[in-house]
Coordinates of C-alpha atoms and ligand atoms in Angstrom, one line a residue:
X1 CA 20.7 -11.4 7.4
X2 CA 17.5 -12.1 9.4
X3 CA 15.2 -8.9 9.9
X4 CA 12.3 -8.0 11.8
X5 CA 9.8 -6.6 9.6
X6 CA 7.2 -4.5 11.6
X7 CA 4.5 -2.6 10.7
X8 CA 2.9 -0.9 13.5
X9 CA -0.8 0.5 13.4
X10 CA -2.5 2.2 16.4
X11 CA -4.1 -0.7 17.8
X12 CA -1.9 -3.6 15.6
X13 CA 0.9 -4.9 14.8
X14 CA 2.2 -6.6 12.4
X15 CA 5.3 -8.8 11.8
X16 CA 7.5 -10.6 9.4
X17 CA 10.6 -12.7 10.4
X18 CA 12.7 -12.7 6.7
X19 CA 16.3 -14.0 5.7
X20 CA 17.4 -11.9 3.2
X21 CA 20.4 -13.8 2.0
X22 CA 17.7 -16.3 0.6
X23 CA 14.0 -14.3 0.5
X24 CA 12.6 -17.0 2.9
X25 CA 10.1 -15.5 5.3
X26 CA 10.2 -17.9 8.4
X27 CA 7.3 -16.9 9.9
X28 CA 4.7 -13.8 10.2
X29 CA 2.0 -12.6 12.6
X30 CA 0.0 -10.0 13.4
X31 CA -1.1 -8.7 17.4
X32 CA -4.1 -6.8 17.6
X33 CA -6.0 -5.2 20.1
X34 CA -3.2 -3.3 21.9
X35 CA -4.0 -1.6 24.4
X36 CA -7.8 -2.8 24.3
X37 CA -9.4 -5.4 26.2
X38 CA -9.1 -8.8 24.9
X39 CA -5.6 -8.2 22.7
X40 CA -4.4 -11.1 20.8
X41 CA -1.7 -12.6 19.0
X42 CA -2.0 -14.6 15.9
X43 CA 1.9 -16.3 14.5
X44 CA 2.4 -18.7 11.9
X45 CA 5.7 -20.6 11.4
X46 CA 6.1 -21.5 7.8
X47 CA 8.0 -24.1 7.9
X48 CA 6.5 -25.8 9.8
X49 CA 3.1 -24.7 8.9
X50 CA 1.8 -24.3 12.3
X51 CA -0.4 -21.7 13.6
X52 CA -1.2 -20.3 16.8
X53 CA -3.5 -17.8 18.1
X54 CA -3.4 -17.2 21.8
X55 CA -5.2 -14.2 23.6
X56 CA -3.0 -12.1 25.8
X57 CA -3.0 -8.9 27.7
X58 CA -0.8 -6.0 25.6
X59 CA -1.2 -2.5 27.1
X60 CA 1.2 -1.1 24.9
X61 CA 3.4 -1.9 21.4
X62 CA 6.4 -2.9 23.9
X63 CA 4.2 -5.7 25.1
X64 CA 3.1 -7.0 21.9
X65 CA 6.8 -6.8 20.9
X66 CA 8.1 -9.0 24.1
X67 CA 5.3 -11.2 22.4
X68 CA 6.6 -11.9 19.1
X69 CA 9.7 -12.5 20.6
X70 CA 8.5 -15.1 22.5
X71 CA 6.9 -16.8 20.0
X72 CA 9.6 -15.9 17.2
X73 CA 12.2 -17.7 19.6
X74 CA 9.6 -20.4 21.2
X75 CA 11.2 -24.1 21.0
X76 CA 7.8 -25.5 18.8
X77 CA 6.5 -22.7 17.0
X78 CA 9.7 -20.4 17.0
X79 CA 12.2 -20.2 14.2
X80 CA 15.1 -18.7 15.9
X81 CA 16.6 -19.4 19.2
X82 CA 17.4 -16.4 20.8
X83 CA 17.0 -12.5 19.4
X84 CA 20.6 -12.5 18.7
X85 CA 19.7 -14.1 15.6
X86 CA 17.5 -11.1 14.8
X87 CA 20.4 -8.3 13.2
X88 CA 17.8 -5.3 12.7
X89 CA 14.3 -3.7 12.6
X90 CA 12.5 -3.0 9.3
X91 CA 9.9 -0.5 10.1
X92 CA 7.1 0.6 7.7
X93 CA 6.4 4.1 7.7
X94 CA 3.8 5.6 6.2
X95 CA 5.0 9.1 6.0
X96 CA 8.1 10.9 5.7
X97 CA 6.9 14.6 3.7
X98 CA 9.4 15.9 2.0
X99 CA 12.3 14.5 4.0
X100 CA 13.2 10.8 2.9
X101 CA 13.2 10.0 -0.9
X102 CA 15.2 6.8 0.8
X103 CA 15.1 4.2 3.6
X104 CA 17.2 5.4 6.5
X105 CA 17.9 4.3 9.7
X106 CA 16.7 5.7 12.9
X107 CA 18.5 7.9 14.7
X108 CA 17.4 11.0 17.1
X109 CA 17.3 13.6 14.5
X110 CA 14.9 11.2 12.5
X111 CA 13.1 10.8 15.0
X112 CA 12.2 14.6 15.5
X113 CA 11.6 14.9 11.8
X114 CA 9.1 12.1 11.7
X115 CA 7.6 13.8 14.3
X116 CA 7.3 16.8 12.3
X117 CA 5.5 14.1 9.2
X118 CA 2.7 14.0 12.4
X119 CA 0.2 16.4 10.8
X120 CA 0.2 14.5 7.0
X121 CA -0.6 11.1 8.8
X122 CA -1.8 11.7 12.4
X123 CA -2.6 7.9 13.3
X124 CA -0.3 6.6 11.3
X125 CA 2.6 8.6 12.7
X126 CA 1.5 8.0 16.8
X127 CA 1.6 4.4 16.1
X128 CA 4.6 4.2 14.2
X129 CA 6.4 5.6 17.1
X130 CA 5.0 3.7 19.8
X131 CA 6.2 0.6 17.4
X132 CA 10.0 2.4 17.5
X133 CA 9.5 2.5 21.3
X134 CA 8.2 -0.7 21.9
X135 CA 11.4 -2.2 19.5
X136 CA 13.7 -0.1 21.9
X137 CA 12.4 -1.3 24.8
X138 CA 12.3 -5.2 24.1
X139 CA 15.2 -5.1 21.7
X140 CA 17.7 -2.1 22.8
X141 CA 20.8 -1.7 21.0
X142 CA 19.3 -3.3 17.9
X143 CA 19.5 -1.2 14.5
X144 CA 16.2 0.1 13.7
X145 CA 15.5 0.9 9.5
X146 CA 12.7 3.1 8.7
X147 CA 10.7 2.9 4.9
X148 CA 8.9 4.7 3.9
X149 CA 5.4 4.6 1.3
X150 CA 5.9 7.9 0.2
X151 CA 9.9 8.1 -0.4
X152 CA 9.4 6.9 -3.9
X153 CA 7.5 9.0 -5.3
X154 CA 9.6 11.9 -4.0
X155 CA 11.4 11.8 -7.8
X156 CA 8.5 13.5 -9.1
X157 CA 8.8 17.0 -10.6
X158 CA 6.9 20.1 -9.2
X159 CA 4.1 20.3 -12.2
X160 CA 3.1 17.0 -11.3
X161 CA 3.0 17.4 -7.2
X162 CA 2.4 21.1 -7.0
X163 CA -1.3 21.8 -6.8
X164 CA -2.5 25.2 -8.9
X165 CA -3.6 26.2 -4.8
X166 CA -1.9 29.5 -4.0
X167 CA 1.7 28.4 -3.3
X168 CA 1.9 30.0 0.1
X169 CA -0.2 27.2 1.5
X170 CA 2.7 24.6 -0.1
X171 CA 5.3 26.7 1.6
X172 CA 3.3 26.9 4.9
X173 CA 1.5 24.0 5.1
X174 CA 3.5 21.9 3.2
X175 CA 0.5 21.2 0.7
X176 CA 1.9 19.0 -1.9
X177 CA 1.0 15.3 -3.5
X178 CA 3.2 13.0 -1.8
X179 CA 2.0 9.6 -3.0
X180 CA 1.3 6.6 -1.3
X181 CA 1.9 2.6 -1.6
X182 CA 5.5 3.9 -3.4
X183 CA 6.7 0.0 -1.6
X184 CA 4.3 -1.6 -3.1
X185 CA 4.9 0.3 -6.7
X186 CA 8.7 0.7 -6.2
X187 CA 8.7 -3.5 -6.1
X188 CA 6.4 -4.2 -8.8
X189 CA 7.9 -1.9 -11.4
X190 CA 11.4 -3.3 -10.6
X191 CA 10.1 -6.8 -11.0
X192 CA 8.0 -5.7 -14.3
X193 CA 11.4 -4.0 -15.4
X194 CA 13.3 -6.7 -15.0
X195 CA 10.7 -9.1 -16.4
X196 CA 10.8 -6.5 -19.9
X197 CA 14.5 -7.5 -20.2
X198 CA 15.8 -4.0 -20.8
X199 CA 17.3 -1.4 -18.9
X200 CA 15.3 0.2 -16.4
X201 CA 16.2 3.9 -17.6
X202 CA 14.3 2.9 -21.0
X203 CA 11.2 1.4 -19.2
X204 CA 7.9 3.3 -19.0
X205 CA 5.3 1.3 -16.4
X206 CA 2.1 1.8 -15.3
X207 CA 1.8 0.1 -11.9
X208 CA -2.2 -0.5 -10.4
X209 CA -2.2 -1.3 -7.2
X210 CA -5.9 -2.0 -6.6
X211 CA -7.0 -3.2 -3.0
X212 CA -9.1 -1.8 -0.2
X213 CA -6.9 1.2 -1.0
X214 CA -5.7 1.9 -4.6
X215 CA -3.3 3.5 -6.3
X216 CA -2.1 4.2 -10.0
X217 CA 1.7 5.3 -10.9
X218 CA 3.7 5.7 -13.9
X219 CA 7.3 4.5 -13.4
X220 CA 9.4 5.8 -16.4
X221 CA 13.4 4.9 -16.1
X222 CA 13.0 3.3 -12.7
X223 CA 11.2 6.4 -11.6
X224 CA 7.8 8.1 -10.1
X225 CA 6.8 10.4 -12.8
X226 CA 3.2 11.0 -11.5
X227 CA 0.8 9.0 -9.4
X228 CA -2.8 9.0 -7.9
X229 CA -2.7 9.1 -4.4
X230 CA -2.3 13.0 -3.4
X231 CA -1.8 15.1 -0.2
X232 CA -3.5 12.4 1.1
X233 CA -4.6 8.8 0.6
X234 CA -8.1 10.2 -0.4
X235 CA -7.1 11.1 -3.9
X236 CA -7.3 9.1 -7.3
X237 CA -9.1 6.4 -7.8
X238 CA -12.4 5.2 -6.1
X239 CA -11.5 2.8 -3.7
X240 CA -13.6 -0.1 -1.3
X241 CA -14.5 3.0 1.1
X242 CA -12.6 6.7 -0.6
X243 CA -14.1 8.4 -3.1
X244 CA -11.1 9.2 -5.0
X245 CA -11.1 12.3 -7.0
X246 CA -14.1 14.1 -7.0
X247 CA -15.1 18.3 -8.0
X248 CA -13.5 19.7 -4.9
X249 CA -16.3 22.1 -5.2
X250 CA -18.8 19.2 -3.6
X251 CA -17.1 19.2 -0.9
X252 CA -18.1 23.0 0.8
X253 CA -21.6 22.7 -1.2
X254 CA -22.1 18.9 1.1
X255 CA -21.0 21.0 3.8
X256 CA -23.3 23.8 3.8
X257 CA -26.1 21.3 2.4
X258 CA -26.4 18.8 4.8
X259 CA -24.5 20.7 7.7
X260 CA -21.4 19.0 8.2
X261 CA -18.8 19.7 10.3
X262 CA -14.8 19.4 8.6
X263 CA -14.3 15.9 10.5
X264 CA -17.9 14.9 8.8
X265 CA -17.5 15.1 5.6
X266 CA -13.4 13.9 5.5
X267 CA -15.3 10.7 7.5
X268 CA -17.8 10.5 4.9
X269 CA -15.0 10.8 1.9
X270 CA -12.9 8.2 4.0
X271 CA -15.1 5.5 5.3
X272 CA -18.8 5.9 3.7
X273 CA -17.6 6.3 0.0
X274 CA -16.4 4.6 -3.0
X275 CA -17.3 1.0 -3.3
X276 CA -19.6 1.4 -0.4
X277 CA -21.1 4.6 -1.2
X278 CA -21.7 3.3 -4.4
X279 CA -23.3 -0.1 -3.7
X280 CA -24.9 1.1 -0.6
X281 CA -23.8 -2.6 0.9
X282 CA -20.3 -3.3 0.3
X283 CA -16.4 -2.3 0.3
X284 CA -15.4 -5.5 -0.5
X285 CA -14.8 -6.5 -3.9
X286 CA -15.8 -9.7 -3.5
X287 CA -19.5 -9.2 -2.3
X288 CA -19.9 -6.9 -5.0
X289 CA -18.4 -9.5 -8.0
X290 CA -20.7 -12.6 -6.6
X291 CA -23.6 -9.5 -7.0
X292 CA -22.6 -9.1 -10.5
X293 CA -21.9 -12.7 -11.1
X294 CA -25.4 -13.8 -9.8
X295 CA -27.2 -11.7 -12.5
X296 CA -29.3 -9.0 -12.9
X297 CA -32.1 -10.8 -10.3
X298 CA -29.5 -9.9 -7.7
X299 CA -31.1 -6.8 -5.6
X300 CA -27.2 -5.2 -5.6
X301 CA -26.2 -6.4 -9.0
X302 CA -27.0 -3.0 -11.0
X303 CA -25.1 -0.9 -8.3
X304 CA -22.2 -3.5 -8.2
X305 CA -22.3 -3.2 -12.2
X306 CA -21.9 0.8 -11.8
X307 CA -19.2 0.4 -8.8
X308 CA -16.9 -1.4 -10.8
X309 CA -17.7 0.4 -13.8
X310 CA -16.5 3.9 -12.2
X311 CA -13.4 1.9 -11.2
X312 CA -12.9 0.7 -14.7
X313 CA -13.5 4.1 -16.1
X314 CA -10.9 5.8 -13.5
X315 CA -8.1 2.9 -14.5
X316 CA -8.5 3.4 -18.3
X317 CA -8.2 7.3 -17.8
X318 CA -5.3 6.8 -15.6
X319 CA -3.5 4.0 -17.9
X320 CA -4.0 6.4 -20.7
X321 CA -3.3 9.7 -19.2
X322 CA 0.1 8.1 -17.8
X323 CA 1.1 6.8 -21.4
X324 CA 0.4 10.4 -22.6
X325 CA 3.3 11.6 -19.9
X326 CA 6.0 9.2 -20.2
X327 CA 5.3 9.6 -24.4
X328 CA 4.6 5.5 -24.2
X329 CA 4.0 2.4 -22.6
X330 CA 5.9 -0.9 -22.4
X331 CA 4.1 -2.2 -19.8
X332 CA 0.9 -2.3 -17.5
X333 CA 1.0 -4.8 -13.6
X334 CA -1.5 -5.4 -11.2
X335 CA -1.1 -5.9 -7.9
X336 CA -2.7 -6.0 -4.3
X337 CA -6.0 -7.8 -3.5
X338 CA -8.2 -6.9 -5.9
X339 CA -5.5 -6.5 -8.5
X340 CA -4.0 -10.1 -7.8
X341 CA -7.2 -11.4 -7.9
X342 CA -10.1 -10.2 -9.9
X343 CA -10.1 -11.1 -13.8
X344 CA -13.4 -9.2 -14.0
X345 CA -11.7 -6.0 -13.5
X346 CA -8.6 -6.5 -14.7
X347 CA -10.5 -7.7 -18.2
X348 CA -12.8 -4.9 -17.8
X349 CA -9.9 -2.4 -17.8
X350 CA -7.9 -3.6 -20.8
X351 CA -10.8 -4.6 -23.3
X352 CA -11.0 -1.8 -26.0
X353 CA -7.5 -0.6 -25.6
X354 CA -6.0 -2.1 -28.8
X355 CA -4.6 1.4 -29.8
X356 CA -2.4 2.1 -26.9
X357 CA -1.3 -1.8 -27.7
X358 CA -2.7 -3.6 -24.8
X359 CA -4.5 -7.1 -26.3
X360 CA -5.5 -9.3 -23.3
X361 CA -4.7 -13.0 -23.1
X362 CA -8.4 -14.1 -21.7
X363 CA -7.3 -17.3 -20.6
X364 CA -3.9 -15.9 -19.1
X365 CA -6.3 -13.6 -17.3
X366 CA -8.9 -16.0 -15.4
X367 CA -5.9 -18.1 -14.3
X368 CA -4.0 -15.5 -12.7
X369 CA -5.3 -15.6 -9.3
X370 CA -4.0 -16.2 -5.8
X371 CA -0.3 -16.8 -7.7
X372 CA 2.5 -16.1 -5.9
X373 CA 4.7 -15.4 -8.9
X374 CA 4.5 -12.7 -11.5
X375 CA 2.2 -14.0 -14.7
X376 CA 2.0 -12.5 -18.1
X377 CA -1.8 -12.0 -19.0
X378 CA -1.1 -9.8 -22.4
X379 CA -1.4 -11.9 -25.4
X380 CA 2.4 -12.9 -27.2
X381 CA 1.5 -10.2 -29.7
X382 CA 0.4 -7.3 -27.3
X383 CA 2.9 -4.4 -27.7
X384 CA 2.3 -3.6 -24.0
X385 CA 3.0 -6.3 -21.5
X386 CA 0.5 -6.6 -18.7
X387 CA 1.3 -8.6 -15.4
X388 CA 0.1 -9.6 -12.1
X389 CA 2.5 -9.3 -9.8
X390 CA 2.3 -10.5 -6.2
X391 CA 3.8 -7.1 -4.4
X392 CA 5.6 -7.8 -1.5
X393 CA 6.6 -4.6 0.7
X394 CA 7.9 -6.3 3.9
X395 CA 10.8 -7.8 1.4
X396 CA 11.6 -4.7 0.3
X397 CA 11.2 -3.3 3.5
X398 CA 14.0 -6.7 4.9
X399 CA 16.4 -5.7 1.9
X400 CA 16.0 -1.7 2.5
X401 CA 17.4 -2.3 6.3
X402 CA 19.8 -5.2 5.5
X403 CA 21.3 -3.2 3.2
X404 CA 21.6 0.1 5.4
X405 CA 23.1 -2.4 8.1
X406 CA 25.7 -3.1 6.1
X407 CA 26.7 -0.3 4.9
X408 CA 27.3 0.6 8.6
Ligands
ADP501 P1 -5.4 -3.2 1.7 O1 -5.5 -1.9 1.0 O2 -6.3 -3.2 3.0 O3 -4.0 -3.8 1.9 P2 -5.8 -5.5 0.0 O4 -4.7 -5.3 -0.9 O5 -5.7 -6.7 0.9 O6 -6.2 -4.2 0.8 O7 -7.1 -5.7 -0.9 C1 -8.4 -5.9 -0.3 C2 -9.4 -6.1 -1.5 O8 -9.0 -7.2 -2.3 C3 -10.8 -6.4 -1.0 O9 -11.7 -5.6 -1.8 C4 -11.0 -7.8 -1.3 O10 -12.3 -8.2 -1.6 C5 -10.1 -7.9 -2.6 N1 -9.8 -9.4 -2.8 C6 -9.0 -10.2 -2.2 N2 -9.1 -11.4 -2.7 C7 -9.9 -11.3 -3.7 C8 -10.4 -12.2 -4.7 N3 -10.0 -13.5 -4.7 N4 -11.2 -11.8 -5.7 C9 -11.6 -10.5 -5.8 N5 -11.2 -9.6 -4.8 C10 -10.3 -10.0 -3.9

């Protein structure tokens, strides 16, 4: 079945055309600047490995949509002929409270409770409906599947998404950790369970997904037992711009200190934190390993050293803190950019952890980047395995809404 895989950001969007009879993705893109002044559209065609990027007015999501259509069904760098070929909408969402613990598809009455989801994820939520809209508009009639990043961690029990706030605020407020990334975690833990050859219900995985935003989860028997992210996507570990968890007492003492306003200080938590904050010149992981890898003579090498170092620190805590609940540990993955892609940290994070049974293979390690398939980077006698896996949320996003299709 060929599905449209859109994830839709205020000002973005972006797209994957997959088949999900075979996994082949036929071609991706991304719009930006909707609605601003010099919008574009950038498409690549994989088979044919061309690809374009062409500036073009787009007021609104329904424009950029009528784009990708275009170019999805365009006789050179198309891959379909007409949108008939197209049986449904994969939408990403990023938040669906306390509602969806599963993929559904969208009717009216989802609509009005994603609507309700509004105050977890304000931005997130506006733009995911205008991406519905625009879908309806350009492609009416057309079954529209909705996934959401926080349904898998909805398995969790109260102690471990109940904060020790008074409960009134959870039962007004809804004030609860929700999770985020669950996609990207749900994917990688099934591939890692698969990979461990044994049924899921006995597995007990730590999933890292460590990018510009990161998250930790442990996955025991297939499911979300705890995991980082909180009420929001500020919580956990430090990450290229969050701080992660931090004294929530710093937080009214800033305040008063340096007197700032609520939006202030949840921008300076957001945006001016973590890596950033840290190094005092970058979020990117990158910049900040070419500082550590030029040496101490490097003027950002010893905060670099100390970014990734709190990083580290965080992982280890979580890795071990998460073996502690699920009473073992058969298994550790990495994933997303910096997880895929940095042996530094990934080496930094499972040296000296012999007695939880994690032994690195160092070798493994440094070749595991940019892969597109899962590697093994444990030694053949580590009692934990520990992967990189490439995660891949639009195909579970394609499966998720062929599937509800079907069953249709
Ligand atoms: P997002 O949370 O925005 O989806 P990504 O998963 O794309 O983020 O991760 C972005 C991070 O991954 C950045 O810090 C980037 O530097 C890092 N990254 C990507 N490629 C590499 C690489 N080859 N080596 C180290 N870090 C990398």
């Amino acid at each position: 079945m060929n599905i449209l895989v859109v994830n839709a950001g205020s000002s973005s969007l972006k797209y994957q055309l997959i088949d999900t009879d075979t996994d082949t993705l036929f071609a991706k893109g991304l719009c930006d600047r909707i609605g601003i002044e010099g919008s574009k559209i950038e498409h690549k065609q994989i088979a044919k490995g061309i690809k374009v990027k062409k500036e073009s007015p787009m007021k609104d999501h329904a424009d950029a949509m009528k784009l990708v259509v275009e170019h999805l069904t365009d006789p050179e760098v198309g891959c379909i002929k007409s949108m008939d070929e197209i049986q449904a909408i994969g939408h990403r969402v990023v938040h669906g409270g306390e509602y969806y613990s599963k993929s559904i598809l969208l009717t009216d009455e989802v609509l009005e409770k994603i609507k309700l989801c509004r105050d977890f994820a304000p931005l997130h939520t506006d733009a995911h409906l205008m991406g519905f809209k625009g879908c309806l508009e350009i492609m009416p009639g057309k079954p529209q599947a909705l996934v959401f990043d926080t349904a898998f961690h909805q398995t969790m029990a109260p102690e471990a998404y109940i904060y020790p706030l008074p409960y009134a605020y959870y039962e007004k407020y809804g004030i609860r950790r929700y999770g985020m990334h669950g996609t990207s975690h749900r994917y990688v833990s099934a591939e890692m369970a698969k990979l461990l050859g044994k049924p899921v219900e006995e597995t007990k995985i730590v999933t890292c997904h460590i990018g510009n935003g990161s998250s930790v989860t442990a996955v025991k028997g297939g499911k979300v037992v705890d995991t980082s992210m909180g009420f929001t996507p500020l919580a956990g570990v430090e990450m290229g711009t969050r701080c992660g968890d931090i004294d929530p007492a710093i937080v009214p003492y800033l305040m008063e200190k340096e007197n700032l306003s609520p939006a202030e200080i949840n921008n300076i938590m957001n945006k001016k934190s973590g890596f950033l904050g840290v190094t005092e010149f970058s979020s990117d992981s990158r910049d900040i390993e070419d500082a550590i890898f030029a040496g101490p003579t490097d003027p950002n090498y010893e905060r670099s050293k100390l970014a990734v170092d709190i990083l580290k620190h965080e992982l280890k805590k979580y890795i071990g803190s998460y073996a502690a609940l699920m009473n073992g540990l058969d298994a550790v993955v990495f994933t997303a950019g910096i997880g895929e892609n940095s042996p530094l940290l990934r080496g930094m994070v499972c040296s000296d952890m012999e007695y939880l049974g994690i032994e690195l293979d160092a070798a493994a390690n440094e070749s595991a980047v940019h892969q597109s398939d899962a590697i093994r980077i444990s030694t053949a006698d580590s009692k934990v395995s520990v992967y990189v896996i490439p995660t891949n949320e639009e195909l579970v996003i394609a499966k998720d809404t062929a599937a509800l299709v079907s069953k249709n």
